[in-house]
Amino acid sequence: MLDFTSDYNQGAHPKILERLVETNFEKVTSYGLDKYSLSAKDKIKKACGCENAEVYFLTGGTQTNQNVISAMLKGFEGVIAADTGHIGSHEAGAIEFTGHKVLPLPHENGKLTAKAVKDYVLNYYADENYEHMVFPGMVYISYPTEYGTLYSKKELTELYAVCKEYKMPLYIDGARLGYGLVCGESDMSLEDIARLCDVFYIGGTKVGALCGEAVVFTKNNMPEHFMTLVKRNGAMIAKGRLIGVQFDTLFTDGLYFEISRNAIEKADRLKNIFRKKGYRFYIDSPTNQIFILLEDSKLEQLQQDVKAGFWEKPDAEHTVVRFATSWATTDSEIDALEKIL
Amino acid sequence: MLDFTSDYNQGAHPKILERLVETNFEKVTSYGLDKYSLSAKDKIKKACGCENAEVYFLTGGTQTNQNVISAMLKGFEGVIAADTGHIGSHEAGAIEFTGHKVLPLPHENGKLTAKAVKDYVLNYYADENYEHMVFPGMVYISYPTEYGTLYSKKELTELYAVCKEYKMPLYIDGARLGYGLVCGESDMSLEDIARLCDVFYIGGTKVGALCGEAVVFTKNNMPEHFMTLVKRNGAMIAKGRLIGVQFDTLFTDGLYFEISRNAIEKADRLKNIFRKKGYRFYIDSPTNQIFILLEDSKLEQLQQDVKAGFWEKPDAEHTVVRFATSWATTDSEIDALEKIL
Amino acid sequence: MLDFTSDYNQGAHPKILERLVETNFEKVTSYGLDKYSLSAKDKIKKACGCENAEVYFLTGGTQTNQNVISAMLKGFEGVIAADTGHIGSHEAGAIEFTGHKVLPLPHENGKLTAKAVKDYVLNYYADENYEHMVFPGMVYISYPTEYGTLYSKKELTELYAVCKEYKMPLYIDGARLGYGLVCGESDMSLEDIARLCDVFYIGGTKVGALCGEAVVFTKNNMPEHFMTLVKRNGAMIAKGRLIGVQFDTLFTDGLYFEISRNAIEKADRLKNIFRKKGYRFYIDSPTNQIFILLEDSKLEQLQQDVKAGFWEKPDAEHTVVRFATSWATTDSEIDALEKIL
Amino acid sequence: MLDFTSDYNQGAHPKILERLVETNFEKVTSYGLDKYSLSAKDKIKKACGCENAEVYFLTGGTQTNQNVISAMLKGFEGVIAADTGHIGSHEAGAIEFTGHKVLPLPHENGKLTAKAVKDYVLNYYADENYEHMVFPGMVYISYPTEYGTLYSKKELTELYAVCKEYKMPLYIDGARLGYGLVCGESDMSLEDIARLCDVFYIGGTKVGALCGEAVVFTKNNMPEHFMTLVKRNGAMIAKGRLIGVQFDTLFTDGLYFEISRNAIEKADRLKNIFRKKGYRFYIDSPTNQIFILLEDSKLEQLQQDVKAGFWEKPDAEHTVVRFATSWATTDSEIDALEKIL
């Protein structure tokens, strides 16, 4: 049975496991103050080209979104997101749980446009009763988006300009950041990302780690006593080394980007195969997630040999299915899928 | 200067003030257990035709929505509302503050349709990952809606059937309930309202009281220790008599409905005037709120003599303005406005 | 049946009702921006001797504590209070509901001492793991305290010095502020209160109003967009005039203090009676609450003619009972109680 | 430099790392539904002697306490804990963050007594105003306690009887459960623990895992949609296998208890050394945490060669220091410490 369900159904890159084994019996400080975490933070800051950045490690994506957003919003503020944004749709109300509203705007290919955000803010402040409404206090996007699409440097520059104009921090969810950055369609580098937002995270869980996400506050703007806020949220792990060692490994000799490239290469091969065989793409996604529109009968047939991710049902007879490649996908898996298709 | 800004810019019906004066020096129990509150509850239950109902008094509308919804939702649930619904748009995030998401659905004339709710729920449970999303746990509507429109008995019956099918309590925000029920277009009575939902409130603040809303749990379903939940929310007042006396007066000899009728009569007169003079209605609202689409230049001119409520700006040159009548609006005010128009 | 249960079992001072009647049909702005609220704020600022103060009206005491404390605390902070403090014991967890811990310290006669607060803070920061604990971010006291006792000017000066040293705003709950200030034992004025804290409230509900408390931010420190935070908390009433008119009346010609004096005079008479008749005082309270330790058999007998407030049971055979006088207590009530005792 | 700071300053037991490596490339279901998690759950249920139990894996201790307690409490309830309890003192307000109060009772040797809990509940319900106070809705204890002490079977049986009498679920924090159960002084087994409470967790982080705690709902009482509540709290990890594999290993062939024994053996050796050398024990702790009262000058001297945990300062000249052994402590470390002492 082939499995293209997700990019988080295998363990970790072998180099990570090796390092965990090698360092296992060293006694180190807990709560993220160990030498591996410190080293990893340094490497990340260098890779981002901003030595003044502050890096904080968390365990998973929803947790990261929840901690960053709730720490940065003031009480009267909410966070703007595309209506397809992960925080608004697939996090079980994690932002609302911290008392804040997600303010949804219609997406374009999974993306928020600078214009849509600007119009929303202008309309908000034009309302005489705006003080009775939730203030737009932050903007959330993801790179790549939930549909695997990418902001161009121009789009992100314009969006960030609007954010700065209205004093709303821009936060980028980088659960699959590696897959976005190494993709042929991307005109962005990690430095660009760091420059064009206030805070973002580098996803580990979906890019070769067992767990872990690295939050980067890029503008000397880590919220006061963020560590205590994280603890209060139940999000601090005692053995911070577990995440520290992983990111230290991922950011040694460019491993993070190297393994990201594998996912994109395999996805490109697979897209060619789908294209050649006449499958219909539901959305044109340049990264490692491929959304295929299938007739339900066809889907049923495929499911006998391959597992893929249910995405949505646009109508009664079709289903959108996601095929995800990852850092670990092999050519032989693609070969096997080709045969089945 | 005329003032049609809102239905809450004057004090209370004189009979209420009289009763407050008459009962002022009586020593009564506090926290809503006084004899006036008890008497008012009895009268309301009778008026609703359900002796088993439980009634609880709160101070204002947003507070009522927040307390009722947060007490009835389970932790994993959110509340479905029209995207124009008051809880989602004009309550500064009061629901989210209690940890719950408002799930917005597109409105039709300010209303939620049974079909839209059913489709939403079906789609929700059809999603393989529904456990990663906020459960639809309750349905919120208002009667009349924020656009002053009304559900017909048929519409409400259908909507409530869907709610019951999927075990989602139906909650009706009745901030202007009186104005809705006495309106010519309404085919509903207070008994119908009580029968066709799980909980609703009878608005006092906008219908002749200084403050106060009467929550009616119609199906023997008041949340356990609701009083303590209200206290925890800071929503309990020590001198519960203040609201008790008011509702006791409003529900004596049908005063609540009698004064509601005045608002509708005056609104009907005013609508005729607008119609005759060729003004454009933004929405066809049968109740006491009239939404007029004005050119901005015309608006500026009018504003020299009359105050009305800003509603929204549909484009750069027009503004939607709300003219509200109330229990206290007089014919001479309508006459004066007619001259100005 | 006599009733000394509380100081909030009667309505409002007649002058307040008169003013409500007189102003009833005026159309005024809602949400606390009406002319009566503005006038009341001015008068309060003058009475406090600080023209730069900011005043905000809320409806009840628990609501006020909840709104002020949650708006002033940062996410990682809690509020220090005496273990007998109202916020920690009798508000159903209203502070915790907003996500913050109440940090209880042992009381002395219902009061927090400067030394106890300083020791707590020093111990806190001396702990290597203080970042894993709730930061002491604010200090809450009440004047008079829950036991009716008073801070001397010296005590309050010392306490406030500690608060300033450790950058913790000092908040005074003045639910019965009038009764404290006019009491013979008090060496404080309203100006002193305003000077010796960062924020306090002037209680209306227990001192002659139907409802309403006036929060005074004394150091130009009203939290940003406090109005929206209040709205989010469900604590804003539409007809702000209701509270505005009441405080405008209470702060005209010193009415607030004049009616407070009545409670103290009557309490002093009553204390003399208790003393003469050999009753045991549970605590030496100089204000309008009198705590008497009664044998349970005696209590049962008394309860046939007079209602008083249950306070606590120090042992199996005794009960502490509270007799409260108020702005409305009459000499004939005291005479009648004297006969019964 | 020796290091006895904590029992979580080394990695994982080697068998765990082996299994992580062996299973690394298998594609498994995410979010805790993988075969390793399922297998681990089965083994834990068997070890607990209750096949009907439900097991859920979380990442860390504070997170576990927060998720379990907030899911089990009703809105109007708080959780009783010893004043030394971890949830009240060292979790940065994680319980309050979810809206609930921790109700502290004085500890005896770190423990709650059945009598203290019963008295508290009786006093609570004896208060006429109990509905204005936080309901005692749950009881939290830890085994071993924060002072390393243990409840006897008799003590726990009595405490649980009180909990059942007043319908308060009993929750046992087992961060160091292994060290408690294998200790010579313990008269309890894992089955006893499961029988004598409603929910508990088996600590992994401090007993040989990289991360992970296994919550056991023992009475068929896992809260409805607990998975969604966990997701909402940001506490779900995508690669649930990470914790599943670890607990599957720990509960194969009794590894969890075997490695726990090492900590106790080493602690016993160390206690004998302390005793022989005349050190003063601050508390008589039978498990793997040893609390020594040191003069500050002595502490300074020791700190040149050995790291230990700061605990508290009982007075100006002494410090309580914690020496913790663990699953990984070696005899040579004890030898080395003996020389230094």
mmCIF file of C-alpha atoms in Angstrom, chain C residues 84-240:
data_model
loop_
_atom_site.group_PDB
_atom_site.id
_atom_site.type_symbol
_atom_site.label_atom_id
_atom_site.label_comp_id
_atom_site.label_asym_id
_atom_site.label_seq_id
_atom_site.Cartn_x
_atom_site.Cartn_y
_atom_site.Cartn_z
ATOM 1 C CA THR C 84 -9.855 37.447 52.655
ATOM 2 C CA GLY C 85 -9.983 39.759 49.627
ATOM 3 C CA HIS C 86 -13.257 39.851 47.752
ATOM 4 C CA ILE C 87 -11.694 38.939 44.397
ATOM 5 C CA GLY C 88 -10.212 35.757 45.819
ATOM 6 C CA SER C 89 -13.104 34.584 47.902
ATOM 7 C CA HIS C 90 -16.508 35.864 46.812
ATOM 8 C CA GLU C 91 -16.421 36.532 43.121
ATOM 9 C CA ALA C 92 -16.870 32.980 41.809
ATOM 10 C CA GLY C 93 -13.480 33.000 40.113
ATOM 11 C CA ALA C 94 -14.108 36.119 38.021
ATOM 12 C CA ILE C 95 -10.421 37.014 37.873
ATOM 13 C CA GLU C 96 -9.358 33.486 36.951
ATOM 14 C CA PHE C 97 -12.040 33.501 34.260
ATOM 15 C CA THR C 98 -9.978 36.190 32.517
ATOM 16 C CA GLY C 99 -6.896 33.963 32.733
ATOM 17 C CA HIS C 100 -5.150 35.448 35.744
ATOM 18 C CA LYS C 101 -4.261 34.037 39.124
ATOM 19 C CA VAL C 102 -5.097 35.719 42.404
ATOM 20 C CA LEU C 103 -2.018 35.445 44.624
ATOM 21 C CA PRO C 104 -3.280 35.268 48.221
ATOM 22 C CA LEU C 105 -1.287 36.607 51.176
ATOM 23 C CA PRO C 106 -2.332 36.217 54.827
ATOM 24 C CA HIS C 107 -4.328 39.221 55.997
ATOM 25 C CA GLU C 108 -3.965 41.245 59.185
ATOM 26 C CA ASN C 109 -7.399 42.502 60.222
ATOM 27 C CA GLY C 110 -8.475 42.148 56.610
ATOM 28 C CA LYS C 111 -5.501 44.170 55.421
ATOM 29 C CA LEU C 112 -2.337 43.535 53.420
ATOM 30 C CA THR C 113 0.799 44.902 55.022
ATOM 31 C CA ALA C 114 3.599 46.575 53.090
ATOM 32 C CA LYS C 115 6.000 44.104 54.658
ATOM 33 C CA ALA C 116 4.041 41.032 53.577
ATOM 34 C CA VAL C 117 3.890 42.296 50.000
ATOM 35 C CA LYS C 118 7.566 43.195 49.921
ATOM 36 C CA ASP C 119 8.605 39.830 51.371
ATOM 37 C CA TYR C 120 6.484 38.002 48.827
ATOM 38 C CA VAL C 121 8.017 39.877 45.917
ATOM 39 C CA LEU C 122 11.553 39.449 47.220
ATOM 40 C CA ASN C 123 11.029 35.726 47.697
ATOM 41 C CA TYR C 124 9.538 35.482 44.252
ATOM 42 C CA TYR C 125 12.501 37.045 42.508
ATOM 43 C CA ALA C 126 14.958 35.167 44.719
ATOM 44 C CA ASP C 127 13.647 31.892 43.305
ATOM 45 C CA GLU C 128 15.817 30.659 40.452
ATOM 46 C CA ASN C 129 12.709 29.372 38.751
ATOM 47 C CA TYR C 130 10.634 32.505 39.076
ATOM 48 C CA GLU C 131 9.941 32.521 35.366
ATOM 49 C CA HIS C 132 7.962 29.303 35.905
ATOM 50 C CA MET C 133 5.695 31.072 38.351
ATOM 51 C CA VAL C 134 3.060 33.769 38.057
ATOM 52 C CA PHE C 135 4.616 37.238 38.216
ATOM 53 C CA PRO C 136 3.186 39.513 40.903
ATOM 54 C CA GLY C 137 1.859 42.219 38.612
ATOM 55 C CA MET C 138 -0.628 44.227 40.647
ATOM 56 C CA VAL C 139 -1.825 44.650 44.222
ATOM 57 C CA TYR C 140 -5.499 44.627 45.182
ATOM 58 C CA ILE C 141 -6.834 45.974 48.449
ATOM 59 C CA SER C 142 -10.224 47.237 49.550
ATOM 60 C CA TYR C 143 -11.078 50.343 51.538
ATOM 61 C CA PRO C 144 -12.791 49.556 53.807
ATOM 62 C CA THR C 145 -11.778 45.898 53.792
ATOM 63 C CA GLU C 146 -14.129 42.925 53.801
ATOM 64 C CA TYR C 147 -13.965 43.108 57.622
ATOM 65 C CA GLY C 148 -14.854 46.777 57.584
ATOM 66 C CA THR C 149 -11.368 47.820 58.697
ATOM 67 C CA LEU C 150 -9.380 50.768 57.344
ATOM 68 C CA TYR C 151 -5.818 51.390 56.229
ATOM 69 C CA SER C 152 -4.277 54.386 57.945
ATOM 70 C CA LYS C 153 -2.604 56.978 55.742
ATOM 71 C CA LYS C 154 0.736 55.704 57.003
ATOM 72 C CA GLU C 155 -0.092 52.090 56.150
ATOM 73 C CA LEU C 156 -1.315 52.974 52.696
ATOM 74 C CA THR C 157 1.684 55.208 52.034
ATOM 75 C CA GLU C 158 4.039 52.374 52.920
ATOM 76 C CA LEU C 159 2.135 49.851 50.871
ATOM 77 C CA TYR C 160 2.049 52.112 47.848
ATOM 78 C CA ALA C 161 5.780 52.737 48.154
ATOM 79 C CA VAL C 162 6.391 48.985 47.883
ATOM 80 C CA CYS C 163 4.062 48.789 44.893
ATOM 81 C CA LYS C 164 5.911 51.561 43.112
ATOM 82 C CA GLU C 165 9.287 50.077 43.978
ATOM 83 C CA TYR C 166 8.331 46.856 42.231
ATOM 84 C CA LYS C 167 6.255 48.459 39.474
ATOM 85 C CA MET C 168 3.003 46.861 40.552
ATOM 86 C CA PRO C 169 -0.037 49.118 40.143
ATOM 87 C CA LEU C 170 -2.049 49.434 43.354
ATOM 88 C CA TYR C 171 -5.786 49.043 42.934
ATOM 89 C CA ILE C 172 -8.299 49.931 45.653
ATOM 90 C CA ASP C 173 -11.732 48.356 45.656
ATOM 91 C CA GLY C 174 -13.965 51.080 47.050
ATOM 92 C CA ALA C 175 -17.296 49.280 47.034
ATOM 93 C CA ARG C 176 -17.982 51.042 50.382
ATOM 94 C CA LEU C 177 -15.530 53.895 49.923
ATOM 95 C CA GLY C 178 -17.914 56.530 51.257
ATOM 96 C CA TYR C 179 -18.459 54.631 54.488
ATOM 97 C CA GLY C 180 -14.711 54.343 54.950
ATOM 98 C CA LEU C 181 -13.847 57.966 54.263
ATOM 99 C CA VAL C 182 -16.444 59.602 56.521
ATOM 100 C CA CYS C 183 -15.747 57.264 59.412
ATOM 101 C CA GLY C 184 -14.259 58.855 62.518
ATOM 102 C CA GLU C 185 -11.307 56.501 62.503
ATOM 103 C CA SER C 186 -10.275 57.410 58.968
ATOM 104 C CA ASP C 187 -7.395 59.822 58.488
ATOM 105 C CA MET C 188 -7.880 59.768 54.710
ATOM 106 C CA SER C 189 -9.693 61.937 52.197
ATOM 107 C CA LEU C 190 -10.793 61.125 48.664
ATOM 108 C CA GLU C 191 -7.765 63.095 47.458
ATOM 109 C CA ASP C 192 -5.511 60.906 49.595
ATOM 110 C CA ILE C 193 -7.014 57.788 48.093
ATOM 111 C CA ALA C 194 -6.483 59.134 44.578
ATOM 112 C CA ARG C 195 -2.917 60.084 45.360
ATOM 113 C CA LEU C 196 -1.977 56.819 47.036
ATOM 114 C CA CYS C 197 -2.949 54.358 44.328
ATOM 115 C CA ASP C 198 -2.996 53.883 40.567
ATOM 116 C CA VAL C 199 -6.642 53.071 40.178
ATOM 117 C CA PHE C 200 -9.621 52.750 42.485
ATOM 118 C CA TYR C 201 -13.359 52.751 42.295
ATOM 119 C CA ILE C 202 -15.999 54.730 44.083
ATOM 120 C CA GLY C 203 -18.782 52.361 44.970
ATOM 121 C CA GLY C 204 -22.284 53.435 44.054
ATOM 122 C CA THR C 205 -24.327 50.254 44.491
ATOM 123 C CA LYS C 206 -23.735 50.115 48.239
ATOM 124 C CA VAL C 207 -23.811 53.857 48.768
ATOM 125 C CA GLY C 208 -27.134 55.097 47.506
ATOM 126 C CA ALA C 209 -27.234 54.164 43.814
ATOM 127 C CA LEU C 210 -29.364 51.559 42.059
ATOM 128 C CA CYS C 211 -26.220 50.292 40.395
ATOM 129 C CA GLY C 212 -22.917 51.668 39.225
ATOM 130 C CA GLU C 213 -19.308 52.075 40.223
ATOM 131 C CA ALA C 214 -16.944 54.835 39.129
ATOM 132 C CA VAL C 215 -13.455 53.654 38.245
ATOM 133 C CA VAL C 216 -10.810 56.355 38.605
ATOM 134 C CA PHE C 217 -7.475 55.907 36.856
ATOM 135 C CA THR C 218 -5.443 58.435 38.785
ATOM 136 C CA LYS C 219 -2.115 58.501 37.017
ATOM 137 C CA ASN C 220 -3.049 59.072 33.395
ATOM 138 C CA ASN C 221 -2.994 55.310 33.051
ATOM 139 C CA MET C 222 -6.326 54.135 31.696
ATOM 140 C CA PRO C 223 -5.573 51.017 29.641
ATOM 141 C CA GLU C 224 -5.530 51.538 25.899
ATOM 142 C CA HIS C 225 -8.998 51.102 24.366
ATOM 143 C CA PHE C 226 -10.485 50.321 27.741
ATOM 144 C CA MET C 227 -13.942 50.911 26.283
ATOM 145 C CA THR C 228 -13.471 48.084 23.808
ATOM 146 C CA LEU C 229 -12.137 45.785 26.500
ATOM 147 C CA VAL C 230 -15.232 46.547 28.565
ATOM 148 C CA LYS C 231 -17.469 45.866 25.582
ATOM 149 C CA ARG C 232 -15.648 42.585 24.928
ATOM 150 C CA ASN C 233 -16.320 41.650 28.517
ATOM 151 C CA GLY C 234 -20.043 42.248 28.088
ATOM 152 C CA ALA C 235 -19.820 45.025 30.665
ATOM 153 C CA MET C 236 -20.940 48.040 28.649
ATOM 154 C CA ILE C 237 -24.526 49.178 28.971
ATOM 155 C CA ALA C 238 -26.228 51.005 26.135
ATOM 156 C CA LYS C 239 -27.912 53.606 28.305
ATOM 157 C CA GLY C 240 -24.825 54.879 30.066
#
